[in-house]
Short mmCIF file of N, CA and C in Angstrom, two decimals:
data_model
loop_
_atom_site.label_atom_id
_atom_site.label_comp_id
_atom_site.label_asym_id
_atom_site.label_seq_id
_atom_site.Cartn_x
_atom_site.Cartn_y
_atom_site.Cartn_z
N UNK A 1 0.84 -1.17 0.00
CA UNK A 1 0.00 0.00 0.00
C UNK A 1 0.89 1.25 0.00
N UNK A 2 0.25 2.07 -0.75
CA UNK A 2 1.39 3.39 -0.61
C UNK A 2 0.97 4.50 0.31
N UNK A 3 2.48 4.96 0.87
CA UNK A 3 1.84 6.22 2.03
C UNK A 3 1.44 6.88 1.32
N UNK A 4 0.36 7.47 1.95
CA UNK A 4 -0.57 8.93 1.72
C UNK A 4 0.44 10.32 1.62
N UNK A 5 0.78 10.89 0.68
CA UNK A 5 1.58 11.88 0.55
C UNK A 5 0.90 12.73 0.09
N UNK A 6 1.12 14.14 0.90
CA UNK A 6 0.42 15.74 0.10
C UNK A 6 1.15 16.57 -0.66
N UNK A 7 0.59 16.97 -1.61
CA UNK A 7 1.17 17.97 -2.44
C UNK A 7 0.51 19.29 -2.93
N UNK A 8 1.17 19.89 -3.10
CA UNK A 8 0.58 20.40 -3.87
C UNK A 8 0.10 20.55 -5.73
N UNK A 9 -0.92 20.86 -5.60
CA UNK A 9 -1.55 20.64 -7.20
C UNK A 9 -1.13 21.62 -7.92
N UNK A 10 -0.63 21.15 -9.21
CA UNK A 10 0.24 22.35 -10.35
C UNK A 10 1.87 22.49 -9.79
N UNK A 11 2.40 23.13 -10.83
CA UNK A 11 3.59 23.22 -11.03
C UNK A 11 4.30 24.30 -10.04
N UNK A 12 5.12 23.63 -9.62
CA UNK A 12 6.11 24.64 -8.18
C UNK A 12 6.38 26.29 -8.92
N UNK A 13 6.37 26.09 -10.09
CA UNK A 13 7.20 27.54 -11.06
C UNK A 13 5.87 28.68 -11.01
N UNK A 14 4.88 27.93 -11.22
CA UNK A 14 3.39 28.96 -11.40
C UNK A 14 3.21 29.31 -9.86
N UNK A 15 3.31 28.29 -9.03
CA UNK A 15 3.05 29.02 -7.39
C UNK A 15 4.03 30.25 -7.38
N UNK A 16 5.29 30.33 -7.79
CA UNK A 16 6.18 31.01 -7.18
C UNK A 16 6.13 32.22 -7.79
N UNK A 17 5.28 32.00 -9.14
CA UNK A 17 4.91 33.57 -9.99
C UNK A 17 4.09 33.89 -9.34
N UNK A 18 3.05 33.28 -8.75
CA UNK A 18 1.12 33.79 -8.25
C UNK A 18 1.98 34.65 -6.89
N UNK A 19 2.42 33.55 -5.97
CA UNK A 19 3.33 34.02 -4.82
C UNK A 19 4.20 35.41 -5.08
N UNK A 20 4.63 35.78 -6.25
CA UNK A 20 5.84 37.32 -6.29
C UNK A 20 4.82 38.00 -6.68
N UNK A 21 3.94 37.67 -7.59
CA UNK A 21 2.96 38.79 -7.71
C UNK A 21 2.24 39.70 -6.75
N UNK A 22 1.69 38.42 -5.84
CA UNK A 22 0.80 38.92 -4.80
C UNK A 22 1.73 39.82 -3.65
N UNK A 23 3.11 39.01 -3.56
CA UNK A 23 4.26 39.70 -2.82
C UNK A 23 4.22 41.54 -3.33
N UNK A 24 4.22 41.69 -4.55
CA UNK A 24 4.78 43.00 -5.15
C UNK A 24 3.29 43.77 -5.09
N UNK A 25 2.08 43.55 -5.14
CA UNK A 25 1.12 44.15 -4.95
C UNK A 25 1.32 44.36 -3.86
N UNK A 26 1.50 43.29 -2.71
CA UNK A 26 1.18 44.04 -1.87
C UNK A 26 2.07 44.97 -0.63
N UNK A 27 2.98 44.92 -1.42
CA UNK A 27 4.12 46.44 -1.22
C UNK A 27 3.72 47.43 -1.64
N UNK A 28 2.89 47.04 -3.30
CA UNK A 28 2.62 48.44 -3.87
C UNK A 28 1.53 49.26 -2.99
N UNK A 29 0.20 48.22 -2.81
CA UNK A 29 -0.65 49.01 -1.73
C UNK A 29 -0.15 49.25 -0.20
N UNK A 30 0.98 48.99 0.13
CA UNK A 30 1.32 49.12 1.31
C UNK A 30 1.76 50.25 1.17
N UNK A 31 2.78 50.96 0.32
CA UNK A 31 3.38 51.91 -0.02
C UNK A 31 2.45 52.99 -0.41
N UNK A 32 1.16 52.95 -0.53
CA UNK A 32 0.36 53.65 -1.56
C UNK A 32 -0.58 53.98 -0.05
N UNK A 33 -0.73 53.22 0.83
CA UNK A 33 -1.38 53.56 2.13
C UNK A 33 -0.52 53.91 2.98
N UNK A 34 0.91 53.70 3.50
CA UNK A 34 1.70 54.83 3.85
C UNK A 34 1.84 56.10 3.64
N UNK A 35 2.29 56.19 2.19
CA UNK A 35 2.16 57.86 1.87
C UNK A 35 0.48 58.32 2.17
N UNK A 36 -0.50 57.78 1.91
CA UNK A 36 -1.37 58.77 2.18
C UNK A 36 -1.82 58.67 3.44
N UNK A 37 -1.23 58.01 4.25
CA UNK A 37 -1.45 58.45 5.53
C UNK A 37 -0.58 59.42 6.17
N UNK A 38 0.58 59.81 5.68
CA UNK A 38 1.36 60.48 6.06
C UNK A 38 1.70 61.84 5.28
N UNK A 39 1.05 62.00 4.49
CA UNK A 39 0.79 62.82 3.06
C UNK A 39 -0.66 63.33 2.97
N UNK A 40 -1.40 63.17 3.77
CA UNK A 40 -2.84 63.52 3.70
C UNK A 40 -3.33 64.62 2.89
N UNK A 41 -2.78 65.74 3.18
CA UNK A 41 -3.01 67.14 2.33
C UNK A 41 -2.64 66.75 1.12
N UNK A 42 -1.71 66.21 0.81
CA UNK A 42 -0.95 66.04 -0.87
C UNK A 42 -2.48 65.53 -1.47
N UNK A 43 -2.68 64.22 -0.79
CA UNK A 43 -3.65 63.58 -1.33
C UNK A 43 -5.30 64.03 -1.80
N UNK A 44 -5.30 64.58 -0.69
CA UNK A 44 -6.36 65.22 -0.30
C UNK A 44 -6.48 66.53 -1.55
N UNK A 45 -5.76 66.96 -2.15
CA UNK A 45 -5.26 68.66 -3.21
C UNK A 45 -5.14 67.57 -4.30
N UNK A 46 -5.06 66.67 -4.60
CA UNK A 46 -4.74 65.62 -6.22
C UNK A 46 -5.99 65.06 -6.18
N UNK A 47 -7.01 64.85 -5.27
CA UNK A 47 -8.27 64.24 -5.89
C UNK A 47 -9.25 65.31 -6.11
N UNK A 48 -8.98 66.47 -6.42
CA UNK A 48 -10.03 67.68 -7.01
C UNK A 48 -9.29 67.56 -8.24
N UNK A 49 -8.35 67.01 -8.61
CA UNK A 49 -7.60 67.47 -9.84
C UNK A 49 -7.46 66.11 -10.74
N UNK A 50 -7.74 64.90 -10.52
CA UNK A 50 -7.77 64.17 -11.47
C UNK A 50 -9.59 63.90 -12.09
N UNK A 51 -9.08 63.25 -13.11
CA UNK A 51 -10.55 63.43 -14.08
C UNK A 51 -10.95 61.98 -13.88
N UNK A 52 -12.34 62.02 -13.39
CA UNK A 52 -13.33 61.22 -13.35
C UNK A 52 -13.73 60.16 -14.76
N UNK A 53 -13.78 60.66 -15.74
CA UNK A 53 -14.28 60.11 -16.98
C UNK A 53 -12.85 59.87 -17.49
N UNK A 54 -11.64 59.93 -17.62
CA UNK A 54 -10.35 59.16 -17.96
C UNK A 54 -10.37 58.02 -17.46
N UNK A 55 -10.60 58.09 -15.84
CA UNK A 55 -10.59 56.91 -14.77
C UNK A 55 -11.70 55.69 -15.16
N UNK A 56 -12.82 56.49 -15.54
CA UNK A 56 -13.97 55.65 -15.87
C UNK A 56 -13.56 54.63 -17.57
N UNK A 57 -12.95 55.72 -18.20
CA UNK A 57 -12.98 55.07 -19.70
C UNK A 57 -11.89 53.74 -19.47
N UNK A 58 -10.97 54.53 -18.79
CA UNK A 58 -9.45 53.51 -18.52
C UNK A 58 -10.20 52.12 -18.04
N UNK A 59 -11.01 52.21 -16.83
CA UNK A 59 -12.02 51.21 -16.67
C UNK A 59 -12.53 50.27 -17.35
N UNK A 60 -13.58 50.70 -18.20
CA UNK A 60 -14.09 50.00 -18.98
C UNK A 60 -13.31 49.60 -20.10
N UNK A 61 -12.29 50.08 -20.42
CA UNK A 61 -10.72 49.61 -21.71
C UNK A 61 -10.91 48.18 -20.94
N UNK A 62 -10.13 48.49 -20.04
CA UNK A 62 -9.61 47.13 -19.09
C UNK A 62 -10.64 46.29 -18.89
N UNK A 63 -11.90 46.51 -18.39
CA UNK A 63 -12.92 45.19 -18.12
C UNK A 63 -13.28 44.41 -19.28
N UNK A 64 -13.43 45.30 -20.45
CA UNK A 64 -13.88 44.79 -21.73
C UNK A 64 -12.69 44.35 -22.72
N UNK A 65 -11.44 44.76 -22.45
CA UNK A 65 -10.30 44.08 -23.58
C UNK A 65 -10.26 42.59 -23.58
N UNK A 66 -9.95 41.66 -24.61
CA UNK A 66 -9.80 40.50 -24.75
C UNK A 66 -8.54 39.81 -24.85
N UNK A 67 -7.94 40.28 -24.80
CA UNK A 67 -6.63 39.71 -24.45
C UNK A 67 -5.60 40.10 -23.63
#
């Protein structure tokens, strides 16, 4: 009978991409919630000034592109 051994499912190389990805996001939002906690006014004076409908179109580019 063979021992019961666990593994994991899929290839060690794809974990270790999913794994740096999620690593580097989440520096980026770490970094991105530091400064504006410590930057408040900056932040606070740049959201009267970026455009709503760029943000929106950029949006919908991205939800709807196919490849």
């Amino acid at each position: 009978m063979q021992a019961d051994t666990r593994r994991v499912p899929g290839e060690e190389g794809m974990w270790v991409l999913i794994l740096g990805d999620m690593l580097v996001f989440s520096i980026f939002f770490l970094t991105f919630l530091y400064y504006r906690a410590t930057e408040h006014a900056v932040f606070a004076e740049a959201r009267h000034v970026l455009n709503q409908r760029f943000g929106l179109i950029n949006t919908l580019l991205l939800l709807t592109s196919r490849d």
